[in-house]
Coordinates of C-alpha atoms and ligand atoms in Angstrom, one line a residue:
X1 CA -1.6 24.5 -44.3
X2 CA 2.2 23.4 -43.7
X3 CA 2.9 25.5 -40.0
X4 CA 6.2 27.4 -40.4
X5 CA 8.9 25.7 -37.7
X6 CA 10.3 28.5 -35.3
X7 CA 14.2 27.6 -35.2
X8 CA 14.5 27.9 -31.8
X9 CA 18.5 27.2 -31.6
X10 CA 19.2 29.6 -34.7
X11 CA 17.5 32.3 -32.7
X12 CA 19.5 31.0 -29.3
X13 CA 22.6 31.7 -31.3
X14 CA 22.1 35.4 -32.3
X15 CA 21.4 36.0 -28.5
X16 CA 24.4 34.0 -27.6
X17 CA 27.1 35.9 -29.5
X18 CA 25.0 39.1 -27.8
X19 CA 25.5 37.6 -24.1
X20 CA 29.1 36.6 -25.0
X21 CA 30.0 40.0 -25.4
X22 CA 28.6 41.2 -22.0
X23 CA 30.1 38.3 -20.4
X24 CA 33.6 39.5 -22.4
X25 CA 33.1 42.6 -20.8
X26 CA 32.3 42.0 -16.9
X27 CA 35.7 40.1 -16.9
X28 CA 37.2 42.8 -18.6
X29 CA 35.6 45.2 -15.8
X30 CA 36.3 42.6 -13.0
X31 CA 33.2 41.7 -12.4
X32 CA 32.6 38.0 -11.1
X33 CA 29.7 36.2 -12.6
X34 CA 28.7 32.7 -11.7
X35 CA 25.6 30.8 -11.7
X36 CA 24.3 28.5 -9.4
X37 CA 20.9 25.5 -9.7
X38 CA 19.7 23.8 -6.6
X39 CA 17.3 21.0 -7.0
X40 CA 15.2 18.7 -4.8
X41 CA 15.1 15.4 -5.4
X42 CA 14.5 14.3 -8.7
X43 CA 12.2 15.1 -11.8
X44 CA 12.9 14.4 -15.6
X45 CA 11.8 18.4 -16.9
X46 CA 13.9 19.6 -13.9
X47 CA 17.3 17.0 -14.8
X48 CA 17.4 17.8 -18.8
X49 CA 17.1 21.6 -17.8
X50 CA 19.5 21.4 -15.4
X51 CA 22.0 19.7 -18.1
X52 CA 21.0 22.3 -20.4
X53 CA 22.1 25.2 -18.0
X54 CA 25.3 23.9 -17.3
X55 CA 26.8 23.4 -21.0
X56 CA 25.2 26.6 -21.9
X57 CA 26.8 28.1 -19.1
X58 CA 30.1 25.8 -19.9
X59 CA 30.4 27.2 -23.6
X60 CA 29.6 30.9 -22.7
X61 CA 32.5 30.4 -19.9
X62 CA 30.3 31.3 -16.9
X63 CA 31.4 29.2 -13.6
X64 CA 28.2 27.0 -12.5
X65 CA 27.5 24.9 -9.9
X66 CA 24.5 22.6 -9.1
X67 CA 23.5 21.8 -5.4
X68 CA 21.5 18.5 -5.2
X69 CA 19.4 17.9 -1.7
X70 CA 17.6 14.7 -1.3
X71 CA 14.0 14.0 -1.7
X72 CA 13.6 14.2 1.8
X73 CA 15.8 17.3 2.8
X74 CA 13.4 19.9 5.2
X75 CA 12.7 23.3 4.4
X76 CA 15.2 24.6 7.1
X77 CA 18.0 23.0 5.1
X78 CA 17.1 23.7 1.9
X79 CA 16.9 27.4 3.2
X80 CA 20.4 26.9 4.8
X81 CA 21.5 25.6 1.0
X82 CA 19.9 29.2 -0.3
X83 CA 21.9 31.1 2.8
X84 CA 24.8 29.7 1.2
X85 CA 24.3 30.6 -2.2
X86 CA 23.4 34.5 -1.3
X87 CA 26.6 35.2 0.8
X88 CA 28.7 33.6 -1.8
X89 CA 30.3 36.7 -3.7
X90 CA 31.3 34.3 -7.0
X91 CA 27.6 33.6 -7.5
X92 CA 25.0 36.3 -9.1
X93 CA 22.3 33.9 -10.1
X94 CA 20.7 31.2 -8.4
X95 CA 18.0 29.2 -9.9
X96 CA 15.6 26.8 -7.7
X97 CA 14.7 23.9 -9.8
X98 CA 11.0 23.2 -9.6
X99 CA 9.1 20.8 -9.2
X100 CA 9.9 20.5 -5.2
X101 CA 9.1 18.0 -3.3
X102 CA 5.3 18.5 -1.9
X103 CA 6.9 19.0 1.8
X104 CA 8.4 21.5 1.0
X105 CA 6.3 24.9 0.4
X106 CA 7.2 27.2 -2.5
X107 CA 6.9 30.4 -1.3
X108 CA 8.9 29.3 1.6
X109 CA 12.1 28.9 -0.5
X110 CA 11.8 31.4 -3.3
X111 CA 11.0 33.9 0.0
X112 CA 14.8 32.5 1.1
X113 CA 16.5 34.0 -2.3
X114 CA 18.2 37.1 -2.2
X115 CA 16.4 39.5 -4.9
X116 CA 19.2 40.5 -6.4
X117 CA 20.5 36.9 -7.2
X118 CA 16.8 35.7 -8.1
X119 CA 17.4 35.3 -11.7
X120 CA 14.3 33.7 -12.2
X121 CA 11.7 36.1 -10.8
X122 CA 10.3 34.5 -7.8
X123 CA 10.8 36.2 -4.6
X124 CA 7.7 38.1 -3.7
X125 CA 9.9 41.7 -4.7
X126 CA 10.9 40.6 -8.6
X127 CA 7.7 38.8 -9.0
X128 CA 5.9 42.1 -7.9
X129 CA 7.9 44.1 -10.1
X130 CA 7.4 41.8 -12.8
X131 CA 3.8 41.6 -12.4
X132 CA 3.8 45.9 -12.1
X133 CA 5.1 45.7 -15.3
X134 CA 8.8 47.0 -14.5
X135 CA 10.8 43.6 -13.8
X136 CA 14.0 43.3 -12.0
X137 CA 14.6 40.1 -14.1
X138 CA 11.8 38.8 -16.8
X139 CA 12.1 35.0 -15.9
X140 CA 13.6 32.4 -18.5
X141 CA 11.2 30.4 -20.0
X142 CA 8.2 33.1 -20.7
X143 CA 11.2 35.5 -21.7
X144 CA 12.5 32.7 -24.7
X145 CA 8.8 32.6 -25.4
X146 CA 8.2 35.8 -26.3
X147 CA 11.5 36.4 -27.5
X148 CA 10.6 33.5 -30.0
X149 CA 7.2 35.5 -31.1
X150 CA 9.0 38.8 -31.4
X151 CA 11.8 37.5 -33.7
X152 CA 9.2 35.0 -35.7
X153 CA 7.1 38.6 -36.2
X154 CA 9.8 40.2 -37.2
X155 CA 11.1 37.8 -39.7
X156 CA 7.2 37.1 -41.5
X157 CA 7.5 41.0 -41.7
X158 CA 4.5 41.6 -39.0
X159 CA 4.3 44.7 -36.8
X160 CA 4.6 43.3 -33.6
X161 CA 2.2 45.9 -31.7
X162 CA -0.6 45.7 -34.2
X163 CA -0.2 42.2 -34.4
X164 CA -0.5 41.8 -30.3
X165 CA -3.2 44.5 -30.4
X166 CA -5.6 42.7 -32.1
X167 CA -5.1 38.9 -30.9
X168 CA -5.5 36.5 -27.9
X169 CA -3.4 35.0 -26.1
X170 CA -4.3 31.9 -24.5
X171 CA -1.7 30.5 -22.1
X172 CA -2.0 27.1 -20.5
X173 CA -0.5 26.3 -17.3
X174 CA -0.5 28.7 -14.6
X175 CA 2.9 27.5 -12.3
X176 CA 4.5 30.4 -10.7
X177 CA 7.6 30.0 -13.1
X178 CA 6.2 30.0 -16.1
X179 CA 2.3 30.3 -16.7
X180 CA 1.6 33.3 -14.8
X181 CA 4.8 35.3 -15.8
X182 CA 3.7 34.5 -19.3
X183 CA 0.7 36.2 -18.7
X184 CA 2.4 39.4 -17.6
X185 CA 4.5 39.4 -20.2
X186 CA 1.2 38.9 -22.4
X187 CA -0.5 41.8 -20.8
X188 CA 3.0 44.1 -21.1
X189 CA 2.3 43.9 -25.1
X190 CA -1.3 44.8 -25.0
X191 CA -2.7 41.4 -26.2
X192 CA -5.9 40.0 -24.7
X193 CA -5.1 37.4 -22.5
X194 CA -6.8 33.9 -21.5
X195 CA -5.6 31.3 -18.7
X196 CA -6.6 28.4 -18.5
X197 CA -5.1 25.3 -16.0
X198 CA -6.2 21.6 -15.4
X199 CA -9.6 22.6 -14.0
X200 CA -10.7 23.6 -18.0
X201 CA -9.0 20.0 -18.8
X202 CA -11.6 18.3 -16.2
X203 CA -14.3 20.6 -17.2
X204 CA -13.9 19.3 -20.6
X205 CA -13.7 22.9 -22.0
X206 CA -10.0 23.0 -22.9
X207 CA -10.5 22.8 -26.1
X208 CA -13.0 25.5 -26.2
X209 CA -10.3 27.7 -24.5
X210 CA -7.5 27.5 -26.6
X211 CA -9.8 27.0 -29.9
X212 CA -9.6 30.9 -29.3
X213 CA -6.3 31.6 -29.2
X214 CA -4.2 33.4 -31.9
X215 CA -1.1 32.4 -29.9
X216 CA -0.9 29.1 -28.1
X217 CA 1.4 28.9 -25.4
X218 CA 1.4 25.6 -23.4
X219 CA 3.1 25.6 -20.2
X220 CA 1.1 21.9 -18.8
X221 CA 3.9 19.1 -18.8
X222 CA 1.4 16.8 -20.0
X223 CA 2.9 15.3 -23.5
X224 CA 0.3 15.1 -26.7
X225 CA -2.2 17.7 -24.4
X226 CA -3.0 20.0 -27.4
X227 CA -4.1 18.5 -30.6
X228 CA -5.5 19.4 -33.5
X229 CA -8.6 20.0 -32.4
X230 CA -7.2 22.6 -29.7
X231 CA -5.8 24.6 -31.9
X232 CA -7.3 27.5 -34.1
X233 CA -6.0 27.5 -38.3
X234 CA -3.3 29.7 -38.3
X235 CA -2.4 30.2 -34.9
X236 CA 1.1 31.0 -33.4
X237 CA 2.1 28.1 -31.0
X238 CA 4.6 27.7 -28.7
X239 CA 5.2 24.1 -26.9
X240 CA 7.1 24.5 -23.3
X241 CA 6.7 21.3 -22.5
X242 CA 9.9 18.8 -21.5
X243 CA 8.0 15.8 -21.1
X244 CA 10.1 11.9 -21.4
X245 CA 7.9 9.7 -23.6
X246 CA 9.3 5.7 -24.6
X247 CA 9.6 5.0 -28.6
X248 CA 6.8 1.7 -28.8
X249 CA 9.5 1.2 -31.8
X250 CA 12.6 1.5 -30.4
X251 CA 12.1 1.6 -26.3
X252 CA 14.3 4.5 -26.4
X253 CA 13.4 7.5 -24.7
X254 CA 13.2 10.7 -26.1
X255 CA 11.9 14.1 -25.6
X256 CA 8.1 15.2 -26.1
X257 CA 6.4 18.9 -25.3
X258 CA 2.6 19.0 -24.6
X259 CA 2.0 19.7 -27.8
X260 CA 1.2 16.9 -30.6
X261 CA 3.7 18.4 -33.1
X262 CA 2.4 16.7 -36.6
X263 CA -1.3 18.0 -35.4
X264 CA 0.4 21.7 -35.1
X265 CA 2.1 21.3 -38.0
X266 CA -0.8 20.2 -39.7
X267 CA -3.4 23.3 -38.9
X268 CA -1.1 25.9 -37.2
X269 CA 1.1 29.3 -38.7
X270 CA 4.1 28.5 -36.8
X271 CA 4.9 26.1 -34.2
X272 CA 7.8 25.7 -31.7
X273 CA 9.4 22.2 -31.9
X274 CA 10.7 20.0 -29.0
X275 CA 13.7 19.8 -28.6
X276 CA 15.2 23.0 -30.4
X277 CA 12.2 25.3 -29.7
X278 CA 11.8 26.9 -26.7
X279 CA 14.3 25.2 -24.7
X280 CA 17.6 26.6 -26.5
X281 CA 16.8 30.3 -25.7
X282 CA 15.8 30.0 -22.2
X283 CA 19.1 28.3 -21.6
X284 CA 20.8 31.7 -23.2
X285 CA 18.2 33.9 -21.5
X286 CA 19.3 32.6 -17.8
X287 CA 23.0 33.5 -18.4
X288 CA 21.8 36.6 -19.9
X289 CA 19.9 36.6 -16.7
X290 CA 23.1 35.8 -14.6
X291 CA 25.0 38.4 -16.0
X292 CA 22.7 41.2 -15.5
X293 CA 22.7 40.2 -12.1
X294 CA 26.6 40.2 -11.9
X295 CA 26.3 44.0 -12.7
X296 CA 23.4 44.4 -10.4
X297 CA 25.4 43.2 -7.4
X298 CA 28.5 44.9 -8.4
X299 CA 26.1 47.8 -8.9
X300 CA 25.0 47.7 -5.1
X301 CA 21.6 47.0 -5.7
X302 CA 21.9 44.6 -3.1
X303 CA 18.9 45.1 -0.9
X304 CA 14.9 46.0 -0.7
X305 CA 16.0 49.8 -1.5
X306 CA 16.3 48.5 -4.4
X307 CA 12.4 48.8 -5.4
X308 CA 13.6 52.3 -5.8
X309 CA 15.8 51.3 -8.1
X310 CA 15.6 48.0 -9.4
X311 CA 19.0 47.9 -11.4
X312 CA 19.4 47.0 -14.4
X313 CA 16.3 45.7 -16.7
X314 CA 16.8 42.4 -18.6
X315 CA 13.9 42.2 -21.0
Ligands
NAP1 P1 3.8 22.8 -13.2 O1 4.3 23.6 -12.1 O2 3.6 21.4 -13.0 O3 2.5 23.5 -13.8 C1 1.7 22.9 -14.8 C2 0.5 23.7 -15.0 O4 -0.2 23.1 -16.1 C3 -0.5 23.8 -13.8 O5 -1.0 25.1 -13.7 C4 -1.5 22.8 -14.2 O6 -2.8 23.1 -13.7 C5 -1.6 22.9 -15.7 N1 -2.0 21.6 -16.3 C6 -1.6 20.4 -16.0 N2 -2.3 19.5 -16.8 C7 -3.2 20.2 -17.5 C8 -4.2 19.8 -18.4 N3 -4.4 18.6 -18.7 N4 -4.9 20.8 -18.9 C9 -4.7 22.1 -18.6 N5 -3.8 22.5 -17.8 C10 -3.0 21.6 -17.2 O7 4.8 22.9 -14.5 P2 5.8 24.0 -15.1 O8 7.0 24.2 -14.2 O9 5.0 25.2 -15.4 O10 6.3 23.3 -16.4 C11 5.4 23.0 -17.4 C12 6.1 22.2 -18.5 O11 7.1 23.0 -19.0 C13 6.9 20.9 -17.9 O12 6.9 20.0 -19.0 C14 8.3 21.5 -17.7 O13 9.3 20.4 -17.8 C15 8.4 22.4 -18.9 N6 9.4 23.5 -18.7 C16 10.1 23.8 -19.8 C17 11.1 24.8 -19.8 C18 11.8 25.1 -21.0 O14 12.9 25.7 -21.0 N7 11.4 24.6 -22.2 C19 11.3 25.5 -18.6 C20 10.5 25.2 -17.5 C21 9.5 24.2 -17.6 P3 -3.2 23.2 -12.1 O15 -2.6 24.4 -11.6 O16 -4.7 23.2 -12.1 O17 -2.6 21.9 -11.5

């Protein structure tokens, strides 16, 4: 079996020209619309997708700006950072780059966000709504991920409920940003769902896990992880790993996910690549993200009465 590639940047593009058009038409109502990143110290995942984010955010013409603290810098200033960011009227997005430092506590800073400009889904109010299964914002990455499955469906010609109704869904990784949304998002389309995190790895049973799996999505950051022998004939899988690997060849560097793609291509339906699978929609998703957010704020839907109303929906 020769896996079908899913073309992640040819799907990014139809969404683009889709976000375009809304982007068109908040300037047109006066609406300002700007994202913001703010990282902590320095991590190879976190620096490609922060370079991603600002030439997406470049060619759809939404301002962006990126706030970098030191390794070092205490919770209390990255919260000040965050204070910033919230009263500043020309941004409606703001995105914490993970992984922080180990000083500083998670919940801590994504509690600092406010709601309405937490594109990503991780203050305690969107990621409840997200987990009740009426989001605020779905979050980036698991959104391009699913988006990716519900196009690929589409195009092999496969009813996307049955299709979810009658397979697993085996997701590994289970980081706040991406592994555990993933899962909600897998239990919004009625799929069975399995988790699995470092502990099946060390257990040995990783394999047996994702052997399961009708769809694959790994969410680890570990580069080769899932290999032939993890994955089922004919399963979907998606590969959201950004992981920096060194040509033995060349000594260049390039760009690896956690998935061993000749091995996937080798045994699997379809198969995201790195780069140009995953990656390229999330990008589009955020400003898609940012935008709704723009008309959230301009909306009013500025604070915890918003759980009433939750604004506008970006699924
Ligand atoms: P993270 O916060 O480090 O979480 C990694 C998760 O994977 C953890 O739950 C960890 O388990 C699990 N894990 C690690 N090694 C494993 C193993 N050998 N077997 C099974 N599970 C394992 O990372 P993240 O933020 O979710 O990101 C994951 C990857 O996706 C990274 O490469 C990141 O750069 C990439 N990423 C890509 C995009 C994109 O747009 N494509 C966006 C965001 C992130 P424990 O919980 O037990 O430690």
């Amino acid at each position: 079996m020769t896996a079908e590639v899913i073309d992640g940047r040819k799907i990014a593009q139809s969404l683009k020209a889709d976000v375009a058009r809304e982007i068109l038409q908040l300037a047109a109502d006066g609406i300002p619309c700007g994202l913001a990143t703010l990282a902590i110290g320095h991590d190879y995942g976190a620096a490609s997708y922060q370079r991603r984010l600002e030439r997406t955010a470049g060619e759809l013409s939404v301002p962006y700006r990126h706030i970098a603290l030191a390794d070092a810098s205490q919770p209390d200033e990255v919260r000040a950072a965050i204070g910033d960011l919230n009263a500043d009227p020309s941004v409606t997005g703001i995105v914490v780059l993970r992984p922080l430092p180990r000083h500083v506590p998670e919940a801590d800073v994504f509690c600092a966000l406010a709601p309405v400009k937490d594109i990503e889904a991780v203050h305690p109010q969107n990621a409840g709504l997200l987990a009740l299964g009426t989001p605020r914002y779905v979050p980036s990455t698991p959104a391009a991920v699913f988006h990716l499955l519900d196009t690929w469906l589409d195009s092999a010609g496969e009813d996307r409920a049955d299709f979810y109704h009658r397979s697993l869904i085996t997701v590994v990784g289970r980081s706040n940003n991406v592994g555990k949304p993933a899962v909600s998002l897998a239990y919004d389309r009625e799929a069975a769902v399995e988790s699995v995190d470092a502990w099946a790895s060390r257990a040995g049973r990783l394999g047996w896990h994702t052997r399961r799996a009708d769809v694959l999505i790994v969410a680890a950051g570990s580069p080769g992880l899932i290999r032939s022998e993890h994955i089922r004939a004919g399963a979907v899988v998606l590969d959201v790993g950004i992981n920096r690997s060194v040509d033995s060849a060349t000594g260049e560097d390039r760009m690896v996910g956690d998935v061993l793609f000749s091995d996937a291509m080798a045994r699997a339906r379809a198969v995201t690549p790195v780069p140009g699978g995953v990656g390229p929609v999330t990008d589009v998703w955020l400003i898609r993200n940012t935008a709704a957010a723009a008309r959230n704020q301009a909306a009013g839907h500025r604070n915890a009465a918003g759980l009433q109303n939750s604004g506008q929906v970006a699924r």
